[in-house]
Amino acid sequence: MAKEVQVLEYLASGNSVHDGQSWVCEACDTFQIDVPGGSHTCLAYEPIGISLSERIDLQPGRRLENAPCENIKLDNIQEALPDDSAKILARLVEAECKEPGPQKIVNDRATIYTSRSLDYESGVVYPILTDLGMAMLGSAEYSHAIQAIPYRAPEVILGMKWNESVYIWNLGVVLLCGEHLFGRDNERDALALMIKYLGPPPVEFLKRSDVYLQYFDEQG
């Protein structure tokens, strides 16, 4: 969470006039909550809609066809509420007051309510970039894991040193099709699907990794 706060503060300090600035979910506020187990960082955002991954799950065949946002990393995208979102939220509040949803009281202090679906009046939605906790700043070399598995570059899977160039892999994968080309569950399956579609990687490339023998033999 501290990393995400750092990235959000960095983006806010840039005073960017780029059109893309409007599509990054910036925190309205950050604060600390102290509990017996330690201190927790909390981020407050404006209300946003479902993620594009959830949107895909709602589509026939679980695939976005001719979607304007199919070239974006789906796990970290939320759909923006339309311009009349205040009216949508007002209707939700009114509905809850008239017909309160089932709720559960915990320890006489916390109330848990059931979720309600947002009623989009328009078929037009816009993508909002979220979940920046794994974003890296600058052009240094790193070796820790980043990226969701469907978009994870082979250098990252194999524990090699990497820099910002691994995001070109992201771009290539998400531009190619509107579905998870290399699976979505584990790194071993992702590597297997890469080899299925692209062929085996060069041995010279594999030997840059200290752990490649977990997946390959000496000949690749």
Coordinates of C-alpha atoms in Angstrom, one line a residue:
M1 CA 0.0 0.0 0.0
A2 CA 2.9 2.4 0.8
K3 CA 4.2 1.8 -2.8
E4 CA 0.8 2.7 -4.3
V5 CA 0.7 5.9 -2.2
Q6 CA 4.2 6.8 -3.5
V7 CA 3.1 6.3 -7.1
L8 CA -0.1 8.3 -6.7
E9 CA 1.8 11.2 -5.1
Y10 CA 4.3 11.1 -7.9
L11 CA 1.5 11.3 -10.5
A12 CA -0.3 14.1 -8.7
S13 CA 2.9 16.1 -8.4
G14 CA 3.5 16.1 -12.2
N15 CA 0.7 18.7 -13.0
S16 CA 0.2 16.9 -16.3
V17 CA -2.0 18.3 -19.0
H18 CA -1.9 15.1 -21.0
D19 CA -5.4 13.8 -22.0
G20 CA -4.6 10.5 -20.3
Q21 CA -4.4 12.1 -16.9
S22 CA -8.1 12.0 -16.7
W23 CA -8.2 8.2 -16.9
V24 CA -6.0 7.5 -13.9
C25 CA -7.8 6.9 -10.6
E26 CA -6.3 9.4 -8.2
A27 CA -6.8 9.2 -4.5
C28 CA -9.1 11.8 -2.9
D29 CA -7.3 11.3 0.4
T30 CA -5.0 8.9 2.3
F31 CA -5.0 8.3 6.0
Q32 CA -3.7 5.8 8.6
I33 CA -5.8 3.6 10.9
D34 CA -4.1 2.3 14.0
V35 CA -5.3 -1.1 15.3
P36 CA -3.8 -3.6 17.8
G37 CA -2.0 -5.4 14.9
G38 CA -0.4 -2.3 13.6
S39 CA -1.1 0.7 11.3
H40 CA -3.0 0.4 8.1
T41 CA -2.8 2.8 5.2
C42 CA -6.2 3.6 3.6
L43 CA -6.9 5.2 0.3
A44 CA -10.2 7.0 -0.6
Y45 CA -11.4 7.2 -4.2
E46 CA -14.4 8.5 -6.0
P47 CA -17.0 5.8 -6.8
I48 CA -16.1 3.7 -9.9
G49 CA -17.8 0.9 -11.7
I50 CA -16.9 -2.8 -12.3
S51 CA -13.5 -3.9 -13.7
L52 CA -13.1 -4.9 -17.3
S53 CA -12.3 -8.4 -16.2
E54 CA -15.8 -8.5 -14.6
R55 CA -17.2 -6.9 -17.8
I56 CA -15.6 -9.7 -19.9
D57 CA -17.2 -12.4 -17.6
L58 CA -20.6 -10.8 -18.4
Q59 CA -20.1 -11.0 -22.2
P60 CA -21.1 -13.9 -24.5
G61 CA -18.1 -16.2 -24.8
R62 CA -16.4 -14.1 -22.0
R63 CA -14.7 -12.0 -24.7
L64 CA -14.7 -8.3 -25.6
E65 CA -15.6 -8.0 -29.3
N66 CA -14.6 -4.8 -31.1
A67 CA -14.3 -3.1 -27.7
P68 CA -12.6 0.3 -27.5
C69 CA -10.8 -0.8 -24.3
E70 CA -9.6 -4.3 -25.4
N71 CA -6.0 -3.1 -25.6
I72 CA -5.8 -2.3 -21.9
K73 CA -4.6 -4.5 -19.1
L74 CA -8.0 -5.7 -17.8
D75 CA -7.2 -6.6 -14.2
N76 CA -6.2 -3.0 -13.4
I77 CA -9.0 -1.2 -15.1
Q78 CA -12.3 -0.1 -13.7
E79 CA -15.2 1.4 -15.6
A80 CA -16.0 5.0 -14.9
L81 CA -19.5 5.9 -13.8
P82 CA -21.3 8.0 -16.4
D83 CA -21.6 11.8 -16.1
D84 CA -24.9 11.4 -14.3
S85 CA -23.4 9.1 -11.7
A86 CA -24.7 11.3 -8.9
K87 CA -28.2 10.5 -10.0
I88 CA -27.4 6.7 -10.1
L89 CA -26.0 6.9 -6.5
A90 CA -29.0 8.9 -5.4
R91 CA -31.3 6.3 -6.7
L92 CA -29.3 3.6 -4.9
V93 CA -29.6 5.5 -1.6
E94 CA -33.4 6.1 -2.2
A95 CA -33.9 2.4 -3.0
E96 CA -32.0 1.4 0.2
C97 CA -34.2 3.7 2.3
K98 CA -37.4 2.4 0.8
E99 CA -36.5 -1.3 0.8
P100 CA -33.5 -1.9 3.0
G101 CA -31.4 -4.8 1.8
P102 CA -30.5 -7.7 4.1
Q103 CA -27.8 -6.8 6.6
K104 CA -25.8 -8.4 9.3
I105 CA -24.7 -6.8 12.5
V106 CA -21.3 -7.8 13.8
N107 CA -20.5 -7.2 17.5
D108 CA -23.1 -4.4 17.6
R109 CA -20.7 -2.1 15.9
A110 CA -20.4 -3.0 12.2
T111 CA -23.2 -3.4 9.7
I112 CA -22.7 -5.5 6.5
Y113 CA -25.0 -4.8 3.6
T114 CA -25.6 -6.8 0.4
S115 CA -24.2 -5.3 -2.8
R116 CA -26.5 -3.7 -5.4
S117 CA -25.8 -3.6 -9.1
L118 CA -25.3 -0.2 -10.7
D119 CA -27.9 0.6 -13.4
Y120 CA -26.0 2.0 -16.3
E121 CA -28.3 4.0 -18.5
S122 CA -25.8 4.4 -21.3
G123 CA -23.8 1.7 -23.1
V124 CA -20.8 4.0 -23.3
V125 CA -18.2 3.5 -20.5
Y126 CA -14.7 4.8 -20.1
P127 CA -11.6 3.0 -18.7
I128 CA -10.0 4.2 -15.5
L129 CA -6.5 2.9 -14.5
T130 CA -6.4 1.6 -11.0
D131 CA -4.3 -0.6 -8.7
L132 CA -0.9 1.0 -9.1
G133 CA 0.7 -0.8 -6.2
M134 CA 3.2 -2.7 -8.4
A135 CA 4.1 0.3 -10.6
M136 CA 7.8 1.2 -10.8
L137 CA 9.3 4.6 -11.2
G138 CA 12.4 5.3 -13.4
S139 CA 14.6 3.2 -15.6
A140 CA 16.5 1.1 -13.1
E141 CA 16.8 -2.7 -13.3
Y142 CA 14.7 -4.9 -11.0
S143 CA 14.2 -8.7 -10.5
H144 CA 11.0 -9.0 -8.4
A145 CA 7.7 -10.2 -9.8
I146 CA 5.3 -7.7 -11.4
Q147 CA 2.4 -7.9 -13.8
A148 CA -0.7 -10.1 -13.6
I149 CA 0.1 -13.6 -14.9
P150 CA -1.8 -13.3 -18.2
Y151 CA 0.4 -10.3 -19.1
R152 CA 3.7 -11.3 -17.3
A153 CA 6.8 -11.1 -19.5
P154 CA 9.0 -14.2 -19.7
E155 CA 11.9 -12.3 -18.2
V156 CA 9.8 -11.7 -15.1
I157 CA 8.5 -15.3 -14.9
L158 CA 12.1 -16.6 -15.1
G159 CA 13.4 -14.2 -12.4
M160 CA 15.7 -12.3 -14.8
K161 CA 16.7 -8.7 -14.4
W162 CA 14.3 -6.4 -16.2
N163 CA 13.5 -2.8 -16.8
E164 CA 10.7 -0.8 -18.4
S165 CA 11.1 -2.7 -21.6
V166 CA 9.0 -5.6 -20.3
Y167 CA 5.9 -3.4 -20.7
I168 CA 6.3 -3.8 -24.4
W169 CA 5.3 -7.4 -23.8
N170 CA 2.2 -6.2 -22.1
L171 CA 1.3 -4.0 -25.0
G172 CA 1.9 -6.8 -27.5
V173 CA -0.3 -9.3 -25.6
V174 CA -3.2 -7.0 -25.0
L175 CA -3.2 -5.6 -28.6
L176 CA -3.3 -9.1 -30.1
C177 CA -6.7 -10.2 -28.9
G178 CA -9.4 -9.4 -26.4
E179 CA -8.9 -12.6 -24.3
H180 CA -6.2 -14.1 -22.0
L181 CA -3.8 -15.5 -24.6
F182 CA -1.4 -17.1 -22.1
G183 CA -3.9 -18.3 -19.5
R184 CA -4.6 -16.6 -16.2
D185 CA -3.8 -19.0 -13.4
N186 CA -0.1 -19.9 -13.1
E187 CA 3.3 -19.2 -14.5
R188 CA 4.0 -22.7 -15.7
D189 CA 0.9 -22.8 -17.9
A190 CA 1.8 -19.3 -19.2
L191 CA 5.2 -20.5 -20.3
A192 CA 3.7 -23.6 -21.9
L193 CA 1.3 -21.5 -23.9
M194 CA 4.1 -19.1 -25.0
I195 CA 6.0 -22.0 -26.4
K196 CA 2.8 -23.4 -28.1
Y197 CA 2.3 -20.1 -29.9
L198 CA 5.8 -18.7 -30.4
G199 CA 8.1 -21.8 -30.2
P200 CA 10.8 -22.5 -27.7
P201 CA 13.0 -19.6 -26.5
P202 CA 16.7 -19.5 -27.4
V203 CA 19.0 -21.3 -24.9
E204 CA 21.1 -18.2 -24.6
F205 CA 18.0 -16.3 -23.4
L206 CA 17.2 -19.0 -20.8
K207 CA 20.7 -19.0 -19.4
R208 CA 20.2 -15.5 -18.2
S209 CA 17.9 -17.0 -15.6
D210 CA 19.1 -18.7 -12.4
V211 CA 15.9 -20.7 -12.2
Y212 CA 15.2 -21.8 -15.8
L213 CA 15.9 -25.4 -15.0
Q214 CA 12.7 -25.5 -13.0
Y215 CA 10.9 -25.3 -16.4
F216 CA 13.4 -26.4 -19.0
D217 CA 16.3 -28.8 -19.4
E218 CA 19.9 -27.9 -20.4
Q219 CA 18.9 -27.9 -24.1
G220 CA 15.9 -25.7 -23.5

